[in-house]
XYZ file of C-alpha atoms in Angstrom:
518
model
C 82.520 140.516 143.845
C 79.272 138.865 142.436
C 78.396 136.820 139.268
C 74.761 136.356 138.392
C 73.405 133.688 136.132
C 72.011 136.356 133.863
C 75.617 137.465 133.135
C 76.861 134.066 132.445
C 74.081 133.226 130.294
C 74.788 136.362 128.157
C 78.527 135.405 127.949
C 77.486 131.961 126.697
C 75.063 133.567 124.168
C 77.813 135.789 122.830
C 80.193 132.809 122.594
C 77.755 130.876 120.442
C 77.024 133.784 118.195
C 80.858 134.483 117.692
C 81.694 130.754 117.091
C 79.053 130.433 114.312
C 76.407 128.490 116.178
C 73.465 130.699 114.950
C 70.660 128.095 115.552
C 71.904 127.142 118.875
C 72.331 130.779 119.967
C 68.808 131.594 118.863
C 67.391 128.678 120.907
C 69.577 129.568 123.900
C 68.417 133.018 123.993
C 64.714 132.107 123.917
C 65.261 129.597 126.658
C 67.066 132.176 128.960
C 65.194 135.233 127.833
C 68.425 136.967 127.250
C 67.096 138.909 124.320
C 64.783 140.584 127.110
C 67.503 141.260 129.531
C 69.034 144.703 130.241
C 72.329 143.222 129.195
C 71.304 142.567 125.553
C 73.203 145.644 124.436
C 75.960 145.461 126.921
C 79.417 146.405 125.596
C 81.291 143.072 125.850
C 84.542 142.383 124.006
C 84.800 139.431 121.555
C 85.852 136.336 123.152
C 85.060 137.527 126.688
C 83.902 133.976 127.883
C 87.143 132.209 126.574
C 89.289 135.085 128.162
C 87.733 134.834 131.466
C 88.076 130.983 131.578
C 91.664 131.124 130.578
C 92.195 133.745 133.487
C 90.453 131.346 135.942
C 92.886 128.552 134.680
C 95.749 130.660 135.076
C 94.728 131.456 138.714
C 94.135 127.696 139.329
C 97.603 127.065 137.986
C 99.227 129.493 140.391
C 97.008 128.173 143.237
C 98.245 124.616 142.539
C 101.828 125.222 142.133
C 102.894 127.961 144.557
C 104.189 126.700 147.967
C 103.314 128.335 151.380
C 106.739 129.980 151.296
C 106.051 131.607 148.001
C 108.331 129.418 145.974
C 107.154 127.714 142.572
C 106.571 124.100 142.443
C 107.902 122.678 139.156
C 105.173 121.289 136.904
C 104.491 121.140 133.031
C 101.318 119.164 133.234
C 98.301 121.223 131.760
C 95.630 122.552 134.070
C 92.189 121.758 132.292
C 88.752 122.921 132.794
C 87.413 119.484 133.264
C 89.246 116.465 134.951
C 91.853 116.514 137.710
C 95.339 118.128 137.431
C 98.277 115.678 137.335
C 101.561 117.318 138.269
C 104.331 116.373 135.870
C 107.615 117.360 137.531
C 110.477 118.072 135.128
C 113.787 119.787 135.222
C 113.832 123.470 134.665
C 115.499 123.280 131.378
C 112.928 120.683 130.080
C 110.066 122.704 131.055
C 111.444 125.891 129.493
C 112.185 124.037 126.238
C 108.700 122.730 126.164
C 106.656 125.502 127.317
C 108.598 128.268 125.743
C 110.810 127.091 123.053
C 108.514 124.362 121.635
C 105.316 125.650 123.105
C 105.157 128.560 120.849
C 105.402 128.084 117.171
C 106.825 131.680 116.792
C 109.655 131.016 119.216
C 110.349 127.758 117.465
C 110.971 129.413 114.203
C 112.529 132.677 114.991
C 116.138 131.843 115.082
C 117.039 135.508 116.309
C 115.235 135.130 119.565
C 117.338 135.149 122.704
C 115.986 131.828 124.085
C 116.735 129.854 120.797
C 120.215 131.398 120.667
C 120.878 130.626 124.129
C 119.757 127.052 123.723
C 121.726 126.723 120.602
C 124.985 128.040 122.354
C 124.397 125.816 125.323
C 124.005 122.710 123.013
C 126.991 123.733 120.891
C 129.182 124.131 123.770
C 128.422 120.600 125.111
C 129.033 119.117 121.723
C 132.436 120.888 121.398
C 133.427 119.950 124.893
C 132.304 116.209 124.343
C 134.326 116.262 121.116
C 137.418 117.822 122.718
C 137.376 115.160 125.388
C 136.833 112.358 122.946
C 139.754 113.616 120.764
C 142.087 113.659 123.735
C 141.198 109.954 124.612
C 141.385 108.790 121.069
C 144.197 106.652 119.763
C 145.144 107.775 116.311
C 145.339 104.286 115.122
C 141.701 103.729 116.143
C 139.064 102.914 113.515
C 136.182 105.309 114.109
C 133.853 104.280 111.184
C 130.268 103.558 112.358
C 128.535 100.421 111.090
C 125.152 100.882 109.523
C 125.631 104.788 108.971
C 125.778 105.851 105.326
C 128.787 108.075 104.401
C 128.024 111.581 103.311
C 130.271 111.935 100.217
C 128.058 114.345 98.328
C 129.732 117.268 96.333
C 128.683 120.595 97.934
C 127.124 122.842 95.356
C 129.477 125.675 94.382
C 128.648 129.258 94.591
C 126.877 130.157 91.170
C 127.341 133.754 90.333
C 124.734 134.060 87.577
C 121.733 132.945 89.709
C 118.632 134.758 88.439
C 117.014 137.216 90.848
C 113.336 137.170 90.727
C 112.375 140.807 90.059
C 109.887 142.708 92.066
C 107.659 142.831 88.868
C 107.253 139.164 89.122
C 106.066 139.026 92.849
C 102.927 140.048 94.566
C 103.194 141.102 98.253
C 99.810 140.363 100.070
C 99.222 142.789 102.808
C 96.548 142.629 105.512
C 97.903 140.649 108.279
C 98.844 142.695 111.442
C 101.284 140.125 112.820
C 104.047 137.446 111.536
C 102.491 135.107 108.989
C 103.625 131.454 110.011
C 101.784 129.160 107.643
C 100.457 129.167 104.076
C 98.819 126.474 101.951
C 97.708 126.545 98.243
C 94.371 125.031 97.430
C 95.199 121.471 95.908
C 92.354 121.971 93.321
C 92.650 125.622 92.416
C 96.052 127.122 91.528
C 94.803 130.511 92.298
C 93.526 130.068 95.821
C 96.015 130.587 98.787
C 95.313 130.439 102.531
C 97.459 132.083 105.299
C 97.533 131.933 109.043
C 99.084 134.675 111.226
C 99.733 135.774 114.775
C 96.845 138.360 114.453
C 94.174 135.482 115.215
C 93.140 135.291 111.670
C 93.596 133.058 108.666
C 93.088 134.512 105.223
C 91.853 133.234 101.917
C 93.372 134.859 98.841
C 92.429 134.745 95.209
C 95.855 135.323 93.352
C 95.693 136.911 90.049
C 97.120 135.188 86.939
C 99.603 138.015 86.341
C 101.520 140.140 88.923
C 100.150 143.572 87.429
C 96.466 142.413 87.640
C 94.280 143.813 90.539
C 94.266 141.996 93.724
C 90.806 141.229 95.316
C 90.327 141.582 99.057
C 90.813 138.327 100.931
C 88.314 136.645 102.810
C 89.120 136.901 106.633
C 88.606 133.949 109.022
C 88.445 135.372 112.683
C 89.466 133.055 115.419
C 88.456 134.181 118.901
C 91.025 136.385 120.457
C 93.323 134.652 122.980
C 94.365 136.041 126.223
C 97.476 137.848 125.298
C 99.338 139.032 122.123
C 101.742 136.154 122.674
C 99.127 133.393 122.098
C 97.024 134.633 119.124
C 98.761 132.433 116.516
C 97.057 130.394 113.869
C 99.601 127.635 114.027
C 98.615 125.178 111.412
C 96.476 124.780 108.428
C 95.550 122.178 105.869
C 93.113 122.009 102.730
C 91.164 118.732 102.170
C 92.015 116.847 99.022
C 89.111 118.244 97.118
C 89.931 121.821 98.012
C 86.581 122.602 99.383
C 87.202 122.790 103.062
C 90.137 124.517 104.927
C 91.153 123.416 108.532
C 93.148 125.569 110.965
C 94.843 124.843 114.232
C 94.941 127.793 116.880
C 97.031 128.497 119.834
C 94.061 128.157 122.052
C 93.819 124.345 121.321
C 90.791 124.528 119.026
C 90.579 123.381 115.471
C 88.179 124.870 113.012
C 86.848 123.782 109.661
C 85.965 126.515 107.118
C 84.537 126.619 103.601
C 86.109 128.310 100.714
C 83.706 131.316 101.314
C 84.872 131.557 104.967
C 81.916 130.084 106.663
C 82.801 128.245 109.860
C 81.622 124.679 109.352
C 82.980 123.077 112.741
C 84.603 124.233 115.879
C 86.506 121.389 117.427
C 87.522 121.809 121.045
C 89.070 118.996 123.155
C 92.838 119.928 123.348
C 94.182 121.448 126.412
C 97.147 123.153 124.749
C 98.193 124.723 121.518
C 97.922 122.741 118.356
C 101.213 122.184 116.616
C 100.171 120.041 113.652
C 97.145 119.307 111.596
C 96.287 117.118 108.624
C 93.524 115.944 106.655
C 93.515 112.273 105.492
C 93.137 111.708 101.795
C 89.550 110.646 101.876
C 88.562 113.832 103.746
C 86.597 112.154 106.516
C 89.127 112.597 109.240
C 91.410 115.307 110.529
C 94.422 114.587 112.811
C 95.628 117.172 115.381
C 98.706 117.149 117.573
C 99.223 119.378 120.599
C 101.418 120.615 123.427
C 99.224 118.632 125.677
C 100.988 115.490 124.604
C 97.986 114.088 122.727
C 96.710 113.584 119.160
C 93.050 113.661 118.242
C 91.181 112.163 115.297
C 88.311 114.289 114.364
C 85.199 113.245 112.244
C 84.924 115.921 109.782
C 81.223 115.399 109.159
C 80.127 116.077 112.610
C 83.246 117.968 114.068
C 83.377 115.513 116.928
C 86.394 113.767 118.431
C 86.381 110.121 117.187
C 89.589 109.083 119.059
C 92.194 110.537 121.226
C 95.594 108.933 121.621
C 97.894 109.852 124.589
C 101.035 107.814 124.131
C 103.825 110.595 124.095
C 105.164 112.067 127.283
C 105.956 115.368 125.485
C 104.424 117.842 123.125
C 103.298 116.358 119.909
C 105.199 118.491 117.108
C 104.214 116.812 113.798
C 101.730 114.250 112.422
C 101.327 112.673 109.170
C 98.873 110.086 107.514
C 100.185 106.839 105.953
C 96.645 106.014 104.580
C 93.069 107.000 105.476
C 93.227 105.159 108.857
C 96.955 104.908 109.716
C 99.196 107.742 110.881
C 102.427 108.705 112.541
C 103.262 111.350 115.329
C 106.496 112.672 116.488
C 107.154 114.464 119.848
C 109.554 116.419 122.114
C 110.006 113.027 123.766
C 112.150 111.930 120.873
C 109.713 109.133 120.067
C 107.632 108.299 116.849
C 104.382 106.404 117.132
C 102.358 104.791 114.281
C 98.747 104.429 115.200
C 95.460 103.499 113.737
C 91.828 104.789 113.905
C 89.810 102.382 115.899
C 92.832 100.812 117.842
C 93.972 102.282 121.005
C 97.427 100.682 121.349
C 100.098 101.791 118.746
C 101.055 99.613 115.906
C 104.759 100.557 116.093
C 107.083 102.824 117.987
C 110.240 104.086 116.596
C 113.014 104.854 119.123
C 116.411 106.084 117.958
C 116.392 109.827 118.231
C 118.195 111.585 121.068
C 116.229 114.784 121.007
C 113.003 116.165 119.913
C 111.577 115.072 116.556
C 110.596 118.249 114.582
C 109.172 116.733 111.426
C 107.856 113.361 110.044
C 106.936 112.587 106.367
C 105.745 109.345 104.831
C 107.321 108.876 101.300
C 104.863 108.947 98.219
C 104.588 105.166 98.177
C 104.037 104.737 102.003
C 106.955 102.325 102.329
C 109.323 104.855 104.257
C 108.735 107.288 107.098
C 111.408 110.099 107.312
C 112.052 111.996 110.545
C 114.206 115.044 111.525
C 115.394 115.917 114.861
C 117.271 118.363 117.087
C 119.863 115.650 117.538
C 121.096 116.931 114.183
C 120.107 113.686 112.257
C 117.333 112.565 109.886
C 116.314 108.871 110.060
C 114.423 106.687 107.384
C 112.097 104.085 108.940
C 110.268 101.160 107.681
C 107.107 99.325 109.256
C 108.955 96.038 108.466
C 111.750 96.615 111.069
C 112.232 98.408 114.481
C 115.619 100.038 113.883
C 115.872 102.814 111.325
C 116.832 101.676 107.726
C 119.181 104.632 107.369
C 120.609 107.119 109.765
C 121.547 110.291 107.993
C 124.071 112.070 110.135
C 125.795 114.698 107.928
C 124.017 117.754 109.312
C 125.848 119.856 111.849
C 122.751 121.225 113.620
C 119.086 120.650 114.201
C 116.950 119.172 111.386
C 113.948 121.218 111.132
C 111.934 120.423 108.040
C 111.925 117.802 105.254
C 110.087 116.987 102.084
C 109.914 113.965 99.714
C 110.241 114.513 96.016
C 107.147 113.374 93.999
C 107.984 109.842 92.627
C 106.321 107.278 90.362
C 106.571 103.675 91.171
C 107.586 102.831 87.633
C 110.397 105.419 87.740
C 114.043 104.335 87.842
C 115.126 107.650 89.265
C 116.005 107.461 93.150
C 113.490 108.522 95.777
C 114.819 111.795 96.975
C 114.279 113.346 100.507
C 115.243 116.850 101.270
C 116.290 117.867 104.799
C 116.500 121.455 105.894
C 118.710 122.332 108.804
C 119.724 125.088 111.303
C 123.370 124.560 109.915
C 122.135 126.740 107.035
C 122.221 123.811 104.441
C 119.716 121.608 102.613
C 120.773 118.014 101.842
C 119.221 115.806 99.202
C 119.285 112.115 99.991
C 118.890 109.011 97.964
C 116.327 107.050 100.108
C 117.286 103.699 98.574
C 121.074 103.863 99.503
C 121.138 106.437 102.300
C 123.658 108.552 100.317
C 123.769 112.213 100.407
C 123.297 113.276 96.778
C 123.867 116.990 97.114
C 124.442 119.659 99.582
C 122.599 122.932 98.977
C 124.561 125.739 100.360
C 123.456 129.466 99.647
C 121.600 130.621 102.787
C 123.668 132.398 105.416
C 121.104 131.489 108.237
C 119.186 128.623 109.322
C 116.748 126.917 106.713
C 113.208 126.654 108.060
C 111.315 125.461 105.189
C 111.577 123.156 101.800
C 109.056 122.348 99.308
C 109.323 120.436 95.980
C 107.455 121.690 92.862
C 104.594 119.198 91.717
C 106.985 117.464 89.244
C 109.831 117.224 91.762
C 112.257 118.806 89.395
C 112.786 122.059 91.518
C 112.966 122.663 95.188
C 112.237 125.757 97.025
C 113.915 126.848 100.465
C 113.325 129.652 102.793
C 115.382 131.109 105.751
C 115.278 134.055 108.275
C 118.090 135.430 105.993
C 115.050 137.069 104.021
C 115.988 134.759 101.050
C 113.798 132.343 99.054
C 116.175 129.963 96.786
C 114.809 127.790 93.944
C 117.211 124.796 93.038
C 117.250 122.400 90.315
C 117.161 119.008 91.727
C 119.210 116.956 89.287
C 122.360 118.782 89.791
C 121.515 120.878 92.943
C 122.306 124.247 91.106
C 120.453 127.416 92.359
C 118.556 128.801 89.556
C 116.261 131.583 91.089
C 116.409 133.755 94.208
C 114.276 136.270 95.829
C 115.229 138.684 98.482
C 112.516 139.554 100.796
C 111.907 142.061 103.614
C 111.759 139.736 106.544
C 112.409 136.189 107.608
C 110.870 133.274 105.650
C 108.808 130.900 107.854
C 107.265 128.759 105.146
C 107.266 128.194 101.240
C 104.665 126.417 99.293
C 104.191 125.782 95.481
C 100.847 126.102 93.881
C 99.193 123.086 91.840
C 100.369 124.123 88.391
C 104.052 124.844 89.732
C 104.249 128.491 88.456
C 103.810 130.283 91.698
C 105.755 129.957 95.073
C 104.163 131.615 98.170
C 106.191 132.444 101.177
C 105.275 133.564 104.730
C 107.083 136.585 105.955
C 107.991 137.679 109.485
C 106.823 141.293 108.599
C 103.115 140.355 108.518
C 103.092 139.918 104.568
C 103.059 137.045 102.181
C 105.052 136.998 98.916
C 103.735 135.181 95.731
C 106.413 134.897 93.297
C 105.669 133.865 89.582
C 108.419 131.466 88.801
C 109.241 131.135 85.098
C 111.436 127.982 84.887
């Protein structure tokens, strides 16, 4: 086996071209004289350099963690191209949960997959056994009320037989992706511009017509370098800047990218050593925050594409991030902790400890006074920067809390601040953040609820589930008013700026855009 410098130079040149570094590639080929080489017309697959490096890392991983007797040494620490490897020994279950269950966005969301079902059955069996043991030891006269935990006295929404079905004539199915569509995001400035991300290593920007019967233009395809196998080609996260001029995407290869509306690659941001699970612009648009399986968060300078600061405070995968303001942000992790950090300060401003399992989602309320969190420990919690313990512990769900959203709210409004939580127990709950009371239980889905989103006025809530259903609820009374039956599980829903369209990511490789007439 032999490798020549000429071959290496050619692979680097191809990488620069594929990544959009046109001027750098031109200078590199002139410095190395690759354009005069016999390799200049070589048939090399796209992403060859990245694939070779990833294969090398896999070999290094095996070399480091296989004992002389052939047994495998337990370790969840990432193997990186640069820097020493540090073994992180964990129990087999913890390693499986992080690298398989939480390590792959698709496995996190696909409730029908064997791994998730097995994990749920194990957790349910443990819970039931603990409850049975507790009931046997309990004195009937004991008072079992919990101090500081609000009671769930909400009236469950009754089945409503006359919910209007959104007809196929009021929906557009967007086809083009060749794998499950995981994420979508409406442009905040243009109510007709929609972005989507898929497991086919592409994101797409769609121009949605005003009426379902109008002709649909071909989307702009944003090609990400192909990853090593079919199982790690996911565009895992995306977000538009506040002006709607730039789109950021996170990929399973650990790289983030910034694109223009026309699909031009503005920056390729590479420093994470594992898949990116969360990505958010700050409101000003000068920073992007990313969270990864490698346990770190990175603040990126969007004018240069360079990493401004990296925080490594968590001991598990970073599952979600959210900005409080232009420089302060919160992060949540599979380690069960929530950190609040600030750009320019290495030490965290605050750490919130209280969850007993992975924290799947965090959201600052519209006024920045409260931070909500949802966890695999079946609870949601509301926190304040003014105290260490949670303000309210919301304990009514009977399975993992997977997603959440705050309703838009004006400071002058006398209406309660409402938090919606989506759970694997098939329900959505609406909470009063001022009292911790559960206002409504929205029960119509027959499988786990993956996603919730309020319309721009906060009067309606859209929910999606692997039961193939999108439901739209009236917030004031919790009544379902519209429903749409799709052809695959729903991963994510999102309202456009004008509130007349709901987009949904579908597990069959399509997007559905429903024109909602409320």
